[in-house]
PDB file of C-alpha atoms in Angstrom:
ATOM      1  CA  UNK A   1      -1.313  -6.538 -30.953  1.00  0.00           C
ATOM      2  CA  UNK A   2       0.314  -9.814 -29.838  1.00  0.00           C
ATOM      3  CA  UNK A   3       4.069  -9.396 -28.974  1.00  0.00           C
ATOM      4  CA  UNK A   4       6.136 -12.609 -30.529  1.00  0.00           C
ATOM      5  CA  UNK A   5       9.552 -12.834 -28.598  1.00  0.00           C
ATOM      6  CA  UNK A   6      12.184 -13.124 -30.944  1.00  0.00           C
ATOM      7  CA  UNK A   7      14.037 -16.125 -29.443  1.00  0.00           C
ATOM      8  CA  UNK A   8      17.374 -16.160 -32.049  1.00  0.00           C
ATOM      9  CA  UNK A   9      20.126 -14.547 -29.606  1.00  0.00           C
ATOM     10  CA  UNK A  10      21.850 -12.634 -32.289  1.00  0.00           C
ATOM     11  CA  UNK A  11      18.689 -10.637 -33.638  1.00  0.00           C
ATOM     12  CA  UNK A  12      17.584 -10.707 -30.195  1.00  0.00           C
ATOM     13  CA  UNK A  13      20.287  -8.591 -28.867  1.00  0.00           C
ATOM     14  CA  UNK A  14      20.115  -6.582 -31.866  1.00  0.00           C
ATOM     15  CA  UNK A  15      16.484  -5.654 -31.030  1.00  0.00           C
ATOM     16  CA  UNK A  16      16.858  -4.755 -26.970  1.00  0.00           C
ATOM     17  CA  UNK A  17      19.556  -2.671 -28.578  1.00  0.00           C
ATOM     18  CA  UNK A  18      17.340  -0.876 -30.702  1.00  0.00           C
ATOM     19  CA  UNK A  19      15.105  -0.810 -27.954  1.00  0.00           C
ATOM     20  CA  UNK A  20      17.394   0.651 -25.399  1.00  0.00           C
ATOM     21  CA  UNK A  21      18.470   3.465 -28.085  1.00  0.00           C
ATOM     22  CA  UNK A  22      14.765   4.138 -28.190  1.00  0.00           C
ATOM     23  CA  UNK A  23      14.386   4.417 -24.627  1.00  0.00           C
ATOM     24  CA  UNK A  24      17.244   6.633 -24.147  1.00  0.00           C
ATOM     25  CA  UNK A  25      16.392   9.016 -27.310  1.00  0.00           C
ATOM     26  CA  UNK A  26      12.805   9.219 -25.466  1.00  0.00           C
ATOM     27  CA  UNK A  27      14.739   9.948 -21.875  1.00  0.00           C
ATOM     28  CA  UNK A  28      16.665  12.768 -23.559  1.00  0.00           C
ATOM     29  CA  UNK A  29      14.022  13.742 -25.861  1.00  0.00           C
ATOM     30  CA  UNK A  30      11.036  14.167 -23.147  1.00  0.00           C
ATOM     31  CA  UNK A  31      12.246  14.130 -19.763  1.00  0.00           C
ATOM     32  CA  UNK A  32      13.843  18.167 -17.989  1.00  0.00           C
ATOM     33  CA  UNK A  33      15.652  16.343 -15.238  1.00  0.00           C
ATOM     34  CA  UNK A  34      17.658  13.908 -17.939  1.00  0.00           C
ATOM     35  CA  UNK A  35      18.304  16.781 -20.488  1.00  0.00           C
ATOM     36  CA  UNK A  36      19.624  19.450 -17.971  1.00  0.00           C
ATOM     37  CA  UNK A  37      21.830  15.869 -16.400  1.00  0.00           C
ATOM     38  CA  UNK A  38      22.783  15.454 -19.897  1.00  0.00           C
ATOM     39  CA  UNK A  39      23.405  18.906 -20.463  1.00  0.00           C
ATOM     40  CA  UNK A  40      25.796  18.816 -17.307  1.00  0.00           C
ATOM     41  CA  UNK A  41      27.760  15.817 -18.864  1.00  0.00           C
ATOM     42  CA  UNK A  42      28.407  17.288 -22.504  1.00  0.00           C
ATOM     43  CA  UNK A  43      29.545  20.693 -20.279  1.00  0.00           C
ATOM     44  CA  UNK A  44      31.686  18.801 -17.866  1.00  0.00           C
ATOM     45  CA  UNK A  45      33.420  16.554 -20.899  1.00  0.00           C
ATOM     46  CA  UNK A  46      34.559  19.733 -22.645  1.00  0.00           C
ATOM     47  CA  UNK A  47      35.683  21.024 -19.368  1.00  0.00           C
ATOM     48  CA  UNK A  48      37.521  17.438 -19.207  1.00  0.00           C
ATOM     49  CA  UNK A  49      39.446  18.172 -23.059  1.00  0.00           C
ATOM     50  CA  UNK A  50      40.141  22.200 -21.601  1.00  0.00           C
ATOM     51  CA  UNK A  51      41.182  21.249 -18.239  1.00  0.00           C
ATOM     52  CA  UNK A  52      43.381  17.855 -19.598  1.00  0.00           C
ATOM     53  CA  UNK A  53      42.380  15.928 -16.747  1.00  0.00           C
ATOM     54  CA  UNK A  54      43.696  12.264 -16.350  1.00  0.00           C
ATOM     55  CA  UNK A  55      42.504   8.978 -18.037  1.00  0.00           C
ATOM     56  CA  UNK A  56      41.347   8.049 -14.126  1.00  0.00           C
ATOM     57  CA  UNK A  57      39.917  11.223 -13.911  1.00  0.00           C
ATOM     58  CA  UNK A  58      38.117  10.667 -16.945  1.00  0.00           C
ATOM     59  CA  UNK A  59      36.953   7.214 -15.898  1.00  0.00           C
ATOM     60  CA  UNK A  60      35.535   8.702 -12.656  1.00  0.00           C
ATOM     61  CA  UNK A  61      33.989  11.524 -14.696  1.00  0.00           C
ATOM     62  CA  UNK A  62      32.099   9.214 -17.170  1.00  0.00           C
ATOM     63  CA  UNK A  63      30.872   6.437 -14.067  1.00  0.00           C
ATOM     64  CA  UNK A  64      29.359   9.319 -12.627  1.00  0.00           C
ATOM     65  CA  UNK A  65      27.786  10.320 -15.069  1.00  0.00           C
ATOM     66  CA  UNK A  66      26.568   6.816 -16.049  1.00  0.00           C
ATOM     67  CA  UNK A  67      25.382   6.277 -12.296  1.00  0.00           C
ATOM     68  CA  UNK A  68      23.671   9.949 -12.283  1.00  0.00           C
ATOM     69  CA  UNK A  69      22.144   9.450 -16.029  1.00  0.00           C
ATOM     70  CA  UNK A  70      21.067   5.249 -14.916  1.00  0.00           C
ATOM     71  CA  UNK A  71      19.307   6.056 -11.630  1.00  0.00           C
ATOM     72  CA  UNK A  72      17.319   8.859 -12.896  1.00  0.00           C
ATOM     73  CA  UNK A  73      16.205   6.552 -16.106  1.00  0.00           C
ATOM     74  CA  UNK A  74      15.071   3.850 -13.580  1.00  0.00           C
ATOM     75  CA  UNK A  75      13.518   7.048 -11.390  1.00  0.00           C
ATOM     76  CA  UNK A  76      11.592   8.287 -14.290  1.00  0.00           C
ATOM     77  CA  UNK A  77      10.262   4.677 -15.192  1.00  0.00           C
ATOM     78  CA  UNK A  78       9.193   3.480 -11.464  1.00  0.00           C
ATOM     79  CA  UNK A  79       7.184   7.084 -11.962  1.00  0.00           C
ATOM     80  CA  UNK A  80       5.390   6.109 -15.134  1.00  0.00           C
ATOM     81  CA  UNK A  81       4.452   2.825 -13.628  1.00  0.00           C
ATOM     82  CA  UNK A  82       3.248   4.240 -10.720  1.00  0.00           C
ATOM     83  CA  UNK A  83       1.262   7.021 -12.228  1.00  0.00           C
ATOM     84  CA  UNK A  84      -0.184   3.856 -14.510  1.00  0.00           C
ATOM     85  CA  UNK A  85      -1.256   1.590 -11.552  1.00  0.00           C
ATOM     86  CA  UNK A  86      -2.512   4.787 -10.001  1.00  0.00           C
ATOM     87  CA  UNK A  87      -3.730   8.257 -11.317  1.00  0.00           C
ATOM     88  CA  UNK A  88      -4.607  10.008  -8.471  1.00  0.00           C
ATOM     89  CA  UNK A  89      -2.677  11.130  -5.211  1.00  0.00           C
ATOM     90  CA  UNK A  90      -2.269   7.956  -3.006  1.00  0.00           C
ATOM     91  CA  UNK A  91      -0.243   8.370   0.267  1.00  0.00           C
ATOM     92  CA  UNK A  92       1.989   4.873  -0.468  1.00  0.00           C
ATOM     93  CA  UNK A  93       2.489   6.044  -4.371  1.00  0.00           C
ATOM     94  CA  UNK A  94       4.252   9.069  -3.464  1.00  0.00           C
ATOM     95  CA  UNK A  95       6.336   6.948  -0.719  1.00  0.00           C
ATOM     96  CA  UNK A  96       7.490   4.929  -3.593  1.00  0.00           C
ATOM     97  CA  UNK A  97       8.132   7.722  -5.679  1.00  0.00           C
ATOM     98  CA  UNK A  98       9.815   9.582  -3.117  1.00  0.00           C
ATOM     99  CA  UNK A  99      12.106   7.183  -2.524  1.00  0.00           C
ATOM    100  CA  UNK A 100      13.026   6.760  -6.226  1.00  0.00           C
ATOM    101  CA  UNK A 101      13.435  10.516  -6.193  1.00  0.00           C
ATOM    102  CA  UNK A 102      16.119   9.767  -3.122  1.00  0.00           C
ATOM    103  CA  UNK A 103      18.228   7.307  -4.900  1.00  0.00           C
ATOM    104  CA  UNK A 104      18.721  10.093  -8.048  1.00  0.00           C
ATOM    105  CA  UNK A 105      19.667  12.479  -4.687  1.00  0.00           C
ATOM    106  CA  UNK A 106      22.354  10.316  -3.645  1.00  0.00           C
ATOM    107  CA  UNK A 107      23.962   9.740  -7.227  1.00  0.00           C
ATOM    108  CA  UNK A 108      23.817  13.220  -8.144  1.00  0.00           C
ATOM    109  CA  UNK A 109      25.541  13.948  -4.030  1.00  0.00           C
ATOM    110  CA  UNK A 110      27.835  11.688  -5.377  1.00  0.00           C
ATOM    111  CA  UNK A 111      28.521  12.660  -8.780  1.00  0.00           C
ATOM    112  CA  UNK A 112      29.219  16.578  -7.237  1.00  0.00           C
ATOM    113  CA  UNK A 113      31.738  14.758  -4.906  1.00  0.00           C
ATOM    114  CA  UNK A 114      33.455  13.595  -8.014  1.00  0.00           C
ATOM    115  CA  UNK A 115      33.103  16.942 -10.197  1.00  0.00           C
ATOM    116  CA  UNK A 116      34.487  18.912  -7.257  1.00  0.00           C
ATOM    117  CA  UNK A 117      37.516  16.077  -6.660  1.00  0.00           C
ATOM    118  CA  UNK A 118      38.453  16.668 -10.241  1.00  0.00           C
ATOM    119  CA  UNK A 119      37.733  20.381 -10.692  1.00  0.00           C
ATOM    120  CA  UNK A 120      38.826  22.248  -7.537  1.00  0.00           C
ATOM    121  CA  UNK A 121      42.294  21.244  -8.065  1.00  0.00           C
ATOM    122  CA  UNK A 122      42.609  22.815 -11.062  1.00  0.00           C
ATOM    123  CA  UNK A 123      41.286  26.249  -9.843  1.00  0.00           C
ATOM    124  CA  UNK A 124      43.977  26.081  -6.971  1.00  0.00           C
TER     125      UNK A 124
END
């Protein structure tokens, strides 16, 4: 199957559109890590309407959860390419993966920061 690139820039776009809503139905559809992250970000938006917090709040909420969501997508992907190129356990695959695995760590340490910025206050 030969792939012919579409080169029009309007049904272009519309096609890596389609394709990204594919990619992101499969992310939510098939991966744990992105459906309990997802899961998180539906709970933490209704805590957002019950709690009222602030249109800055909200923006802070929803990069976070965009940064969390985006660096596990491109996590998950450097995975499937790696376990492509290479199967079996190889010492400098898992480095790679590891390292992926880190980035996702920092997002989420950062996306917690964010949640408990927003949220402890309104416990106090």
């Amino acid at each position: 199957m030969e792939f012919e690139k579409d080169n029009s820039f309007f049904t272009g776009r519309i096609k890596s559109i389609g394709f990204a809503f594919k990619g992101a139905f499969k992310l939510i559809t098939t991966e744990h890590s992105v459906m309990v992250q997802s899961s998180i970000a539906l709970l933490l938006i209704f805590a957002g309407f019950v709690f009222e917090i602030s249109r800055e709040e909200w923006m802070m909420q929803i990069l976070a959860f965009g940064l969390v969501l985006g660096i596990e997508s491109l996590n998950t992907a450097v995975e499937k390419i790696a376990d492509f190129i290479h199967p079996e356990f190889h010492n400098k695959i898992g480095f790679i993966k590891d390292i992926a695995a880190g980035a996702v760590l920092f997002a989420a340490f950062a996306a917690i920061a964010v949640g408990l910025m927003i949220y402890v206050p309104k416990f106090m």
